[in-house]
Short mmCIF file of C-alpha atoms in Angstrom, two decimals:
data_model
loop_
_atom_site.label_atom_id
_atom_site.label_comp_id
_atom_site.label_asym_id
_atom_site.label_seq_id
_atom_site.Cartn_x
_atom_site.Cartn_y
_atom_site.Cartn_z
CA UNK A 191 182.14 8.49 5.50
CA UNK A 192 182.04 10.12 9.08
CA UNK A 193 185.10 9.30 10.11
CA UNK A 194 186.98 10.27 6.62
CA UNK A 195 185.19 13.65 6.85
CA UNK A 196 187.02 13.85 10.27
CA UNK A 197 190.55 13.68 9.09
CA UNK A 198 189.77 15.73 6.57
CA UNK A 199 188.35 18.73 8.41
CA UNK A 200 186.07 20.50 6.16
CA UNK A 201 183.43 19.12 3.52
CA UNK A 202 185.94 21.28 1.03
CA UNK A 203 188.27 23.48 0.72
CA UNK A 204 187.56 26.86 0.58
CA UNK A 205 184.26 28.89 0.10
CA UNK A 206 182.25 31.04 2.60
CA UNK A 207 180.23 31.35 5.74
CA UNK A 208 177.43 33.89 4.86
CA UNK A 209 174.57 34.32 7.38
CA UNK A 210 172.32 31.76 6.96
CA UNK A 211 168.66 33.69 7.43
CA UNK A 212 166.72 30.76 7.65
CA UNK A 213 163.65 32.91 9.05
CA UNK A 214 161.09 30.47 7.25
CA UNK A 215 162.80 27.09 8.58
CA UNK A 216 160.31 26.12 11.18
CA UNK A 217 156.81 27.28 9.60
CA UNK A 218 154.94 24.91 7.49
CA UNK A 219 154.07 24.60 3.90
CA UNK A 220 151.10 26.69 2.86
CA UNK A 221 149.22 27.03 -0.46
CA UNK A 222 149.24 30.37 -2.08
CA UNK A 223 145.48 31.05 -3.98
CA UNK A 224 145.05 30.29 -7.79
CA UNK A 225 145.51 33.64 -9.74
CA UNK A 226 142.77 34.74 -12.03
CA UNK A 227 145.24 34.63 -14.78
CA UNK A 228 148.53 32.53 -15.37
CA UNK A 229 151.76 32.86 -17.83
CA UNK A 230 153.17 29.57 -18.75
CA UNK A 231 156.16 30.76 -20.69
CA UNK A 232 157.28 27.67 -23.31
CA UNK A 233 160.77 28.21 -22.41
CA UNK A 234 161.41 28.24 -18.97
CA UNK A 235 164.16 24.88 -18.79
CA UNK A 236 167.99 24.25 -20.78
CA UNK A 237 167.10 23.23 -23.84
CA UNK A 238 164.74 24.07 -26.97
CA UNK A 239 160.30 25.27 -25.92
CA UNK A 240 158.49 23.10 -26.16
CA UNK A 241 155.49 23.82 -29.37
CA UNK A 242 151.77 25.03 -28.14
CA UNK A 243 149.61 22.15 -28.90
CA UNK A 244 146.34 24.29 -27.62
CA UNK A 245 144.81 27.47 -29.57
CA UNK A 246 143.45 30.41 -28.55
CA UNK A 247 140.04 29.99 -27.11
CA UNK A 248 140.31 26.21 -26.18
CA UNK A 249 139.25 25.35 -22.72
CA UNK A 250 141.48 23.07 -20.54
CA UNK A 251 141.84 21.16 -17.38
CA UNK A 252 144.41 21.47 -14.50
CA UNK A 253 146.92 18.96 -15.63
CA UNK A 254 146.06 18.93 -19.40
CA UNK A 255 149.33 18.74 -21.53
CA UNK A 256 148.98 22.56 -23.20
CA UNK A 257 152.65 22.02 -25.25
CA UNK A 258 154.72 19.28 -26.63
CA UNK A 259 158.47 18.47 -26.89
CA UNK A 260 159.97 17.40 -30.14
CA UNK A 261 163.69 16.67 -28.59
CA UNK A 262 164.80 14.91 -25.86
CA UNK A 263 166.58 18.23 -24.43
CA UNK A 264 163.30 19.53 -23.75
CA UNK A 265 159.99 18.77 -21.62
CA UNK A 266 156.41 19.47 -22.37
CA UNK A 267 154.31 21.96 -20.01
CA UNK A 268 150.84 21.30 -18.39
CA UNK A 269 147.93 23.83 -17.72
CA UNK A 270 148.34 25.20 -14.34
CA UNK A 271 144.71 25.45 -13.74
CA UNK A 272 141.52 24.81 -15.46
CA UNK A 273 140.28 27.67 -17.58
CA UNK A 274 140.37 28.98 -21.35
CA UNK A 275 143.40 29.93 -23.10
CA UNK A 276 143.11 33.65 -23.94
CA UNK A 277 146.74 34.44 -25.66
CA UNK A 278 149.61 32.74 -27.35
CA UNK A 279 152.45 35.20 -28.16
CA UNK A 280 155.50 37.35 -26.74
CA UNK A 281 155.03 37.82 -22.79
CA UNK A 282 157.97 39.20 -20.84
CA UNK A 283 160.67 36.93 -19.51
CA UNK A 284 162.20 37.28 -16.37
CA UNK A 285 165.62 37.58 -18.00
CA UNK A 286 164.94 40.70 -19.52
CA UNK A 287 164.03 39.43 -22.79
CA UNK A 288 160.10 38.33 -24.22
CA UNK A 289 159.28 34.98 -24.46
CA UNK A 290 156.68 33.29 -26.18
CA UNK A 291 154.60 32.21 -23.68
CA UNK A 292 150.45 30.75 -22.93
CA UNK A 293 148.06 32.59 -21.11
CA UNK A 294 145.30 30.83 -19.62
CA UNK A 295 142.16 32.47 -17.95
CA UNK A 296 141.21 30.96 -14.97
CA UNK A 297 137.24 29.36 -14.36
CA UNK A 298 135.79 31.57 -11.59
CA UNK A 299 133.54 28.52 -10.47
CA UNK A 300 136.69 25.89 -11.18
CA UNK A 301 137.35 23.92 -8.13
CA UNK A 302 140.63 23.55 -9.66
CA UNK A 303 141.33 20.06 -8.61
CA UNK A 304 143.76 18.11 -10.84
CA UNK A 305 141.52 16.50 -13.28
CA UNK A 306 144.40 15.25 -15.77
CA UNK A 307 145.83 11.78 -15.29
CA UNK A 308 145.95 8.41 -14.22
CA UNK A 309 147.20 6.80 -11.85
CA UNK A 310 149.65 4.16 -12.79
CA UNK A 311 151.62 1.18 -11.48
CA UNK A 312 155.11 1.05 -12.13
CA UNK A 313 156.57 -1.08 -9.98
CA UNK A 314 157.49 -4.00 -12.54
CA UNK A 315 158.43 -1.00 -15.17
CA UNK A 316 161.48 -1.02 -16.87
CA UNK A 317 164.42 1.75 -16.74
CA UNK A 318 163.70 3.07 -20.00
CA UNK A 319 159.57 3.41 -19.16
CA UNK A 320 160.25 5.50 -15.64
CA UNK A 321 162.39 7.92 -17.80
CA UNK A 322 159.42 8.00 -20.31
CA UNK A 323 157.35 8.32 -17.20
CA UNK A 324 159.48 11.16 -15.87
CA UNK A 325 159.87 12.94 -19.17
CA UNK A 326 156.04 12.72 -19.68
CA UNK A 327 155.28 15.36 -16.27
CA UNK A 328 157.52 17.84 -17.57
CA UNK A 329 160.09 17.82 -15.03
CA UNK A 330 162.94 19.48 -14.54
CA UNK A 331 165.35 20.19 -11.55
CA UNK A 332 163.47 22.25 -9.27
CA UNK A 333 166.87 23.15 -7.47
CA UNK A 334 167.46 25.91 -9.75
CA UNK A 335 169.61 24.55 -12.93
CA UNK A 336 165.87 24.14 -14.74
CA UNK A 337 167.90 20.86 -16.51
CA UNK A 338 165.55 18.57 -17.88
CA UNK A 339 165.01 15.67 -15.28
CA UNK A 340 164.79 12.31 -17.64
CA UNK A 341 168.03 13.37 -19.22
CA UNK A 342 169.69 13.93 -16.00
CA UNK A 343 168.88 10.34 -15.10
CA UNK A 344 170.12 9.05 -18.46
CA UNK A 345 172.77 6.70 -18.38
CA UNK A 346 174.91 7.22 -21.52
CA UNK A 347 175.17 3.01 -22.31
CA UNK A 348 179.48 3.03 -21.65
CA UNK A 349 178.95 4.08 -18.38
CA UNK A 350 177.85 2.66 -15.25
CA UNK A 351 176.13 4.59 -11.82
CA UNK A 352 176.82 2.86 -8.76
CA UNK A 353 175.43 5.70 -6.42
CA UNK A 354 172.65 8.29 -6.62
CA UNK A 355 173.58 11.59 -4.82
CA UNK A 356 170.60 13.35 -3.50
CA UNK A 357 171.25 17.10 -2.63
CA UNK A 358 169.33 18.12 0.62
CA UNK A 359 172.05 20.96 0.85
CA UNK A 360 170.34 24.23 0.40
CA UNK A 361 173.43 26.21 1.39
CA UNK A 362 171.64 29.34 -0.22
CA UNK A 363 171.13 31.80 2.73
CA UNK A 364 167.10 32.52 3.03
CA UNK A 365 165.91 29.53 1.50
CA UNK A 366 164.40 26.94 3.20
CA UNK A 367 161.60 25.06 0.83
CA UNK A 368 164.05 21.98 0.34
CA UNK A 369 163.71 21.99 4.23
CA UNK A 370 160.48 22.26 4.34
CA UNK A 371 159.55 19.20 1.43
CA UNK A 372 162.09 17.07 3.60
CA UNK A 373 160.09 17.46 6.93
CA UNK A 374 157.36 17.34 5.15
CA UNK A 375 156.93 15.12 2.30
CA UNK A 376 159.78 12.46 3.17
CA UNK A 377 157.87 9.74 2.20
CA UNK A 378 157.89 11.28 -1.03
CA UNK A 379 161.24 11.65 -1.97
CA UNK A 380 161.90 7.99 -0.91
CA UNK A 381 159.48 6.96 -3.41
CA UNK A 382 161.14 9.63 -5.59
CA UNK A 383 164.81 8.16 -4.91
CA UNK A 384 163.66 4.69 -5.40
CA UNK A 385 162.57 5.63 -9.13
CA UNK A 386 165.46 7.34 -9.85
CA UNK A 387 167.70 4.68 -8.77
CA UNK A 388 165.71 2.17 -11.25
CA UNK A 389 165.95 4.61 -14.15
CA UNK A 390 169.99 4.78 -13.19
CA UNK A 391 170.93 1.33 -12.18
CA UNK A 392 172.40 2.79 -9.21
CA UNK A 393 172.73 0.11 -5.90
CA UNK A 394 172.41 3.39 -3.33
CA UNK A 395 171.08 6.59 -2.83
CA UNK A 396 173.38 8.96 -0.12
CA UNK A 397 171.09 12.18 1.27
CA UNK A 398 173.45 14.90 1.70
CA UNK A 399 171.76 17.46 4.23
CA UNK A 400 173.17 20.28 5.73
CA UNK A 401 174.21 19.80 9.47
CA UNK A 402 171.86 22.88 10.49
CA UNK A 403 168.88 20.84 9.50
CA UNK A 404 168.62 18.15 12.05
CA UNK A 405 165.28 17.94 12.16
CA UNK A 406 165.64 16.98 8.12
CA UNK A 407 168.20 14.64 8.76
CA UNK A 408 166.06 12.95 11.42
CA UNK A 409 162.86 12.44 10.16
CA UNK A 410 164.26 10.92 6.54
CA UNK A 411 165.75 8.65 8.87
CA UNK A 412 162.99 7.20 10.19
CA UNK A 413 161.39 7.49 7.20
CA UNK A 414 164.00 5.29 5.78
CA UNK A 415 164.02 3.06 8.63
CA UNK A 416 159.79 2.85 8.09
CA UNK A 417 159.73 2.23 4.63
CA UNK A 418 162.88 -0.44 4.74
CA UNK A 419 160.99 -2.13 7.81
CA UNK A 420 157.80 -2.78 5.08
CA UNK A 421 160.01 -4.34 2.27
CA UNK A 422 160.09 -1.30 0.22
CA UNK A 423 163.90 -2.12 -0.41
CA UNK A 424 167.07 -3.96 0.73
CA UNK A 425 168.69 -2.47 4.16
CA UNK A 426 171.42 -0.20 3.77
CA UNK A 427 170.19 1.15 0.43
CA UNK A 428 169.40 4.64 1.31
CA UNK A 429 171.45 6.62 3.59
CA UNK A 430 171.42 9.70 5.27
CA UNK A 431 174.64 12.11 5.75
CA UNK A 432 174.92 15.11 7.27
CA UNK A 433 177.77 16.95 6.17
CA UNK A 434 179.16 20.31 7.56
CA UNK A 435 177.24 24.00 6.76
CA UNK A 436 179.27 25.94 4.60
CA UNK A 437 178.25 27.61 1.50
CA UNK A 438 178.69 26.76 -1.44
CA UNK A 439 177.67 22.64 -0.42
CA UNK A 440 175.14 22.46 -2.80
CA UNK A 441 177.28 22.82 -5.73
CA UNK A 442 177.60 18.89 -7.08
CA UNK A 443 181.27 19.04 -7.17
CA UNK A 444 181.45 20.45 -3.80
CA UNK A 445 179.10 17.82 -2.24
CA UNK A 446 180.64 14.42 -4.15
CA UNK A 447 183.69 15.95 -1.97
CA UNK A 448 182.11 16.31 1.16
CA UNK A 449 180.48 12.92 1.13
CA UNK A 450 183.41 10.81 -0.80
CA UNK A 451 186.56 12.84 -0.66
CA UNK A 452 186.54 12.33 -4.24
CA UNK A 453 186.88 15.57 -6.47
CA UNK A 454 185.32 15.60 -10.03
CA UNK A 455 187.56 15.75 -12.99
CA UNK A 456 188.64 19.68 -14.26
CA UNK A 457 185.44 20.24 -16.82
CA UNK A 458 183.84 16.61 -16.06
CA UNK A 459 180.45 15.29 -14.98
CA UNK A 460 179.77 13.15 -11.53
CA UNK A 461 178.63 10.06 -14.05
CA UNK A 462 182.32 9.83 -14.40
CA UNK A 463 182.41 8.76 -11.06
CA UNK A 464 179.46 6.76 -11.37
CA UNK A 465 177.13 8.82 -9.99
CA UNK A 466 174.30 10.70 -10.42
CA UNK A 467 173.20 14.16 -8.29
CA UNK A 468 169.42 14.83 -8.05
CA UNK A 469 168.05 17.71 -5.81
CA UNK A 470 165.41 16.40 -2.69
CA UNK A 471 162.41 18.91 -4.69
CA UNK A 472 162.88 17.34 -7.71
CA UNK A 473 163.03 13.47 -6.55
CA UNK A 474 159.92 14.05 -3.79
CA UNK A 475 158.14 15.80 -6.90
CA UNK A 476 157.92 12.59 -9.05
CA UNK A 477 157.41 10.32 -5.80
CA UNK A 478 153.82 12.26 -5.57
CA UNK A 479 153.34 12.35 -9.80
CA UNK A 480 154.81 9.57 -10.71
CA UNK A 481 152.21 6.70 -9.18
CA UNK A 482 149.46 9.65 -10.05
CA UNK A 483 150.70 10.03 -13.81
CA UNK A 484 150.08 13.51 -13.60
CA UNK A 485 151.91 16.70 -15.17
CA UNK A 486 154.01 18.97 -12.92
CA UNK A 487 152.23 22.48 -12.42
CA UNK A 488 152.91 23.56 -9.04
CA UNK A 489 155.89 23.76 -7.10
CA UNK A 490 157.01 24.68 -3.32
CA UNK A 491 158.67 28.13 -3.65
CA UNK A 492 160.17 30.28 -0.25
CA UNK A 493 158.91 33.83 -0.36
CA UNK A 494 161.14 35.76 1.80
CA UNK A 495 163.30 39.03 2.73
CA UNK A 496 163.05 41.93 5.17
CA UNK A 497 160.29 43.40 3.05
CA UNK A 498 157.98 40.43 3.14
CA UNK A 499 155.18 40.98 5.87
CA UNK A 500 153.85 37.04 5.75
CA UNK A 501 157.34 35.00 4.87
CA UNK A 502 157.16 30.86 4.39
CA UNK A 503 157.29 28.41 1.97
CA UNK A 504 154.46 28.26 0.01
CA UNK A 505 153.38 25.81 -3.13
CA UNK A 506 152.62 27.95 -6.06
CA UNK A 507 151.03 26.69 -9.44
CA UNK A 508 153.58 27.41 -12.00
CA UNK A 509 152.47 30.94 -14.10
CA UNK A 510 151.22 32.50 -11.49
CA UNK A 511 152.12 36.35 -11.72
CA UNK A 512 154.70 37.90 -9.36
CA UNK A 513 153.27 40.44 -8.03
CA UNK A 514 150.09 38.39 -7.50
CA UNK A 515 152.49 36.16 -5.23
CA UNK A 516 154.16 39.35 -3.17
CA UNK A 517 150.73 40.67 -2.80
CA UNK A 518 149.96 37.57 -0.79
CA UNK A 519 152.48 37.75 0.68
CA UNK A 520 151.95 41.08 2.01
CA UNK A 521 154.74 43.25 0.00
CA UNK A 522 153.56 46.84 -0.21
CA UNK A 523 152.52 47.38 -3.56
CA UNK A 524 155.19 50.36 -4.77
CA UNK A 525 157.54 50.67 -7.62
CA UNK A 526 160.08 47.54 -7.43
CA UNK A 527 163.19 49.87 -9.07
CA UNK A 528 162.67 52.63 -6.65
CA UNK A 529 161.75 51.19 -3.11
CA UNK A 530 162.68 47.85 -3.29
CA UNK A 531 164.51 44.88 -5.42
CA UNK A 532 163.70 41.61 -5.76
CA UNK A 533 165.51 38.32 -6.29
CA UNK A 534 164.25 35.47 -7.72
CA UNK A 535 166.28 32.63 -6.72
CA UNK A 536 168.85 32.67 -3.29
CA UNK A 537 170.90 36.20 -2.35
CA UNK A 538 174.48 34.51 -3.76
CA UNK A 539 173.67 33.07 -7.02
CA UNK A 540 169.45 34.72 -7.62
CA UNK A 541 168.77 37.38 -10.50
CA UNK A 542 167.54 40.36 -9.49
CA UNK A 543 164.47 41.49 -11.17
CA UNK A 544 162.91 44.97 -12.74
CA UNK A 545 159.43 43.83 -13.25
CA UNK A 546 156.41 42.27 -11.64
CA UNK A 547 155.48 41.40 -14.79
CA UNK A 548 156.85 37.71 -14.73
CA UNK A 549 155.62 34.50 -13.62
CA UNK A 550 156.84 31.77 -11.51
CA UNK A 551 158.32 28.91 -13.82
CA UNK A 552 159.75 25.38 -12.68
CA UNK A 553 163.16 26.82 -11.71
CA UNK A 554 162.07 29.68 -9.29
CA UNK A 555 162.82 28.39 -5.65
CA UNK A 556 162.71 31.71 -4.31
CA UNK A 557 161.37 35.20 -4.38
CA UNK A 558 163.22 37.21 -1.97
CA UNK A 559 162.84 41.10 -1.32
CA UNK A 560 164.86 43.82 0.22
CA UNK A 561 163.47 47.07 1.51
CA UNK A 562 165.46 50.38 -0.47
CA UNK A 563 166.71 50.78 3.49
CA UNK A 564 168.09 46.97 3.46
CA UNK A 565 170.22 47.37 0.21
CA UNK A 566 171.25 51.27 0.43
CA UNK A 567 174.50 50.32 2.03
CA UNK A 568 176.04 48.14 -0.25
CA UNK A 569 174.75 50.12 -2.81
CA UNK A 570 176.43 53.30 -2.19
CA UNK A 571 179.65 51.16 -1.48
CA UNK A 572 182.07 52.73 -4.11
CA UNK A 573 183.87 50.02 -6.11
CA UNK A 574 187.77 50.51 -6.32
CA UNK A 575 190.50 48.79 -7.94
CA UNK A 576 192.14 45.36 -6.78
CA UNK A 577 194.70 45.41 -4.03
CA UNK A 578 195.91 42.26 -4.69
CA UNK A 579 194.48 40.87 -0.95
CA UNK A 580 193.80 37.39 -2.24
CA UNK A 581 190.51 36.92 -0.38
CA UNK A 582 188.59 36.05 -3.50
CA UNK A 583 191.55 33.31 -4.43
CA UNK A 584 191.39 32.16 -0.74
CA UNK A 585 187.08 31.96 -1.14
CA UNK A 586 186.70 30.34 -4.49
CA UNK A 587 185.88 26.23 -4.40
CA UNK A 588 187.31 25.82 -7.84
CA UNK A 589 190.83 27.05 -7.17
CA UNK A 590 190.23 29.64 -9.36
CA UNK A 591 191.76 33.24 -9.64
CA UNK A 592 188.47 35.83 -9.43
CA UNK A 593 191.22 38.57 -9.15
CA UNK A 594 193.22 37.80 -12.35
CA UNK A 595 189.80 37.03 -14.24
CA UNK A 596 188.80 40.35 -13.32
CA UNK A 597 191.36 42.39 -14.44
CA UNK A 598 191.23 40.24 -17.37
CA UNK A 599 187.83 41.18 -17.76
CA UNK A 600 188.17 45.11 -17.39
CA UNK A 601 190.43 44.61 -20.14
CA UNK A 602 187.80 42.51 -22.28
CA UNK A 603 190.70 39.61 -22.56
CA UNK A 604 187.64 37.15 -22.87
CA UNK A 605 189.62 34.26 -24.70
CA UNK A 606 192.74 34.30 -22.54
CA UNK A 607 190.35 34.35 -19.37
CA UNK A 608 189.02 31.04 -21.27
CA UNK A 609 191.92 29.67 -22.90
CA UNK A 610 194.09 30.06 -20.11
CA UNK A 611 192.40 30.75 -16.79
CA UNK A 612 189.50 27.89 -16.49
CA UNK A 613 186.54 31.16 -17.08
CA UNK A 614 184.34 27.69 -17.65
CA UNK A 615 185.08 25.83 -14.34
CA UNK A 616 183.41 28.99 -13.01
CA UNK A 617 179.79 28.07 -11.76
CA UNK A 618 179.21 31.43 -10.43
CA UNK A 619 179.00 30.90 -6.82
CA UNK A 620 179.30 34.39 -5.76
CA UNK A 621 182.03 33.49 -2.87
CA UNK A 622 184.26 35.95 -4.48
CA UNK A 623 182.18 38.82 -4.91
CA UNK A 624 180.93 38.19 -1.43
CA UNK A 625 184.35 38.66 -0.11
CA UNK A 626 185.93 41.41 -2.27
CA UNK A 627 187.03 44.55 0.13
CA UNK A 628 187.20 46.72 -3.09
CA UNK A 629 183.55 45.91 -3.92
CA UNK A 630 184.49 44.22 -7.57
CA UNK A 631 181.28 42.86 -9.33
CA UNK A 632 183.22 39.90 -10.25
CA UNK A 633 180.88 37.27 -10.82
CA UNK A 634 178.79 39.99 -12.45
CA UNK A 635 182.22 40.25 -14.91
CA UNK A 636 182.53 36.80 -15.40
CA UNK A 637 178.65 36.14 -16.85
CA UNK A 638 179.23 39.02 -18.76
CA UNK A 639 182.67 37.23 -20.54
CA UNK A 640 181.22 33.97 -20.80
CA UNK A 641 178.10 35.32 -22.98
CA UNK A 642 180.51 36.98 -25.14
CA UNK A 643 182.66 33.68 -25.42
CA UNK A 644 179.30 31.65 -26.57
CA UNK A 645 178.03 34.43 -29.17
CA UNK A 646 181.43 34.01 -31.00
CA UNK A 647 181.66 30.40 -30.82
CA UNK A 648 178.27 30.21 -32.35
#
C-alpha cells in the first residue's frame, strides 16, 4: 500500500491544508468531576429515542439501563451516575430544538463506581451475539456521525467484508482525543478491532492514522506486535498505515482512497467494497465494555480553543452540563453570544452553540471556544458575490461544484441542485467555505437546501 500511495502522490485528490492546532496532542487523559446533576437526552444518535424505562423518583446505579430501544436503528441509554431521577420531559437540545430528555440527581455520598454489569466471556460467541453484545451498551460512533454501532457492523447477508477499516484520522484541526485513546488505550482498541472483525467476518483490520501522529502509529504497533506474539490472532491480521495529513482524511470515502486507491461508488457505501469503516473511539470503547458487559456512559472528549485556560482531553460522563465542563476547564463564566462562541464538535464540520444549557451526548468529541477577539475578524469579513475563481471546485473531495450549488442556492433552485448537481454526495466538509475569497457561507447554503429537500420528500 506504501509504494501505490507513492505513485500516486496524495492520499486524494483535492481538499485542504488548514492549521492543524493540535495544542492538546501531548498531555494525557484526565477525568473531569461528576456534576451534581446530568441531562441524558433520549435522542442523541440517527435513528428513533429510545423509551424511558425509569420514573420520576426512582433511584439508580451508574450503569443501570434508564431507556430501552424498540428498533434496531436505535440504542438504549445508561445512567451516567448513581443518583435519583428528578425529571422526565422537554430539556433543550443542542440543535436548537427541546428534546425529551432524563434528569438524574446525583448521590452526594455516591462513590460513583460502575456498579451495573457483568463481566462476560465472549470469546467462543457467535457473530450475531457480539452485535447483541454491542447493541446492549448503547453504542454508537463516537467519531461524530452518532450512527448506531451494531448496525454499522451488520453485514446485510448478500454481501461479504473482507477488510475492516479503522479510522485513526482525526484530520479535524484542534482535536486530538482519538490521539490520545490510541497512545493510551491501544490495547483496547485491539480487543475492540478483534470483536468487530468477528461480528463482520472480515480476515483484516487496516489502522489508518494520520502521518503527524507517529507516536500513534508506533505504539499500536507494538501493541500489535505484543498481542500477536501471545496468540491473540494470526500474523498479519492487523495492520498499521500511516497515510499523508491532509484534511478532509477522515471522511470514509477519502480514506478507502488513501489506503486502497479504490474510490467508493457515486451515492454508495464501503460494504460495497467489502469493507467496513469504524472510528479508533468507538472500537477501543467496546474493547474496555465489552469483556465488562457494561453500558456506555462516559466518553473521552477534547476541550479546547484560545479561550480555554486548562485545555486536554478529558473523559466526561455523558449528560454532564456544558458549562459545568468549561467551568472546569477554566472558561470565564460570561455571556457565550456576546464574548465568546463555542463549537461543539471540530472548527470545519462542529455546530456552533447559543447556550450552556446542553449536555454532552455520545457524539460530542469536542468543545472548542473562541475568545470575541479570536473570531472578530472573520466576522466582520463582508461576504460578496462569486468571482468565478474556482478555488472551492479546486478544494472539494467529491468533485463537486460549491460555486454553482451556491448560486443555485441564492436562487432557492433546491431540486435542480439535487436532481442535477450531486447536493447529496455533499458530506459537508467545509473545504469550500474554508477557501472562498468572497466569504460565501456555502456549506452553511447547502444544509440549509438539503433540509428543505427532506421536508418535501416526507
Amino acid at each position: 500500500m506504501k509504494l501505490l500511495s507513492y505513485f500516486r502522490g496524495e492520499a486524494f485528490q483535492r481538499g485542504v491544508h488548514p492549521p492543524s492546532c493540535k495544542l492538546t496532542a501531548d498531555r494525557k487523559i484526565r477525568r473531569l468531576p461528576f456534576p451534581p446533576k446530568v441531562t441524558v437526552p433520549l435522542s442523541q444518535h440517527i435513528g428513533k429515542a429510545p423509551r424511558p424505562i425509569v420514573r420520576v423518583g426512582q433511584e439508580v446505579l451508574r450503569g443501570q439501563p434508564i431507556a430501552r430501544s424498540d428498533e434496531w436503528l436505535s440504542v438504549p441509554h445508561h445512567a451516567p451516575l448513581s443518583g435519583v431521577v428528578e425529571f422526565i420531559g422537554l430539556r433543550p437540545g443542542m440543535r436548537g430544538t427541546w428534546v425529551e430528555s432524563i434528569v438524574i440527581r446525583a448521590h452526594p455520598g455516591a462513590t460513583q463506581e460502575d456498579l451495573w454489569g457483568r463481566p462476560r466471556d465472549l470469546s467462543q460467541a457467535s457473530g450475531q451475539d457480539i452485535l447483541q453484545a454491542i447493541w446492549d451498551t448503547g453504542m454508537v460512533g463516537l467519531g461524530g456521525a452518532a450512527f448506531p454501532t451494531h448496525a454499522k457492523l451488520s453485514v446485510p447477508k448478500q454481501a461479504k467484508v473482507h477488510t475492516l477499516v479503522v479510522n485513526g484520522c482525526e484530520c479535524e484541526p484542534y482535536l486530538t482525543c482519538d490521539h490520545r485513546i490510541m497512545v493510551e488505550h491501544a490495547e483496547h482498541l485491539i480487543v475492540g478491532i478483534r470483536y468487530a472483525m468477528r461480528a463482520t467476518g472480515a480476515v483484516r483490520a487496516i489502522i489508518g492514522v494520520e502521518d503527524n501522529k507517529p507516536d500513534a502509529v508506533t505504539t499500536l504497533r507494538n501493541a500489535i506486535a505484543w498481542a500477536g506474539a501471545g496468540g491473540a490472532f494470526p500474523e498479519g491480521t492487523i495492520h498499521v498505515e500511516a497515510v499523508p495529513t491532509k484534511y478532509p482524511q477522515g471522511a470514509e470515502r477519502m480514506l478507502i482512497m488513501a489506503l486502497f486507491g479504490t474510490e467508493m461508488p457515486a451515492g454508495g457505501l464501503p460494504i460495497a467494497l467489502g469493507m467496513v469503516v469504524s472510528n479508533v473511539g468507538t472500537l477501543a470503547a467496546l474493547g474496555a465494555l465489552l469483556p465488562a458487559g457494561r453500558g456506555l456512559t462516559e466518553r473521552v472528549v477534547t476541550i479546547t480553543g484560545p479561550g480555554v485556560a486548562r485545555p486536554g482531553d478529558y473523559r466526561v460522563i455523558l449528560g454532564t452540563p456544558l458549562k459545568f465542563v468549561l467551568d472546569y476547564a477554566g472558561v470565564p463564566a460570561v455571556d457565550a453570544l456576546d464574548a465568546r462562541q463555542v463549537i461543539l464538535g471540530g472548527p470545519m464540520m462542529g455546530q456552533a452553540i447559543g447556550s450552556l444549557d446542553v449536555p454532552i451526548t455520545k457524539g460530542v468529541s469536542g468543545v472548542l471556544v473562541f475568545r470575541h477577539e479570536d473570531m472578530q475578524e472573520r466576522e466582520s469579513r463582508q461576504t460578496y458575490p462569486c468571482i468565478k475563481c474556482g478555488e472551492c471546485v479546486e478544494s472539494c473531495p467529491m468533485g463537486l461544484n460549491p460555486s454553482t450549488l451556491g448560486m443555485l442556492a441564492a436562487k432557492r433552485e433546491y431540486e435542480q441542485m439535487g436532481e442535477r448537481y450531486f447536493l447529496g454526495d455533499c458530506f459537508e466538509c467545509g473545504c469550500c467555505t474554508y477557501v472562498c475569497p468572497s466569504n460565501i457561507p456555502l456549506v452553511q447554503q447547502f444544509r440549509v437546501a438539503k433540509q428543505i429537500l427532506r421536508e418535501k420528500a416526507a
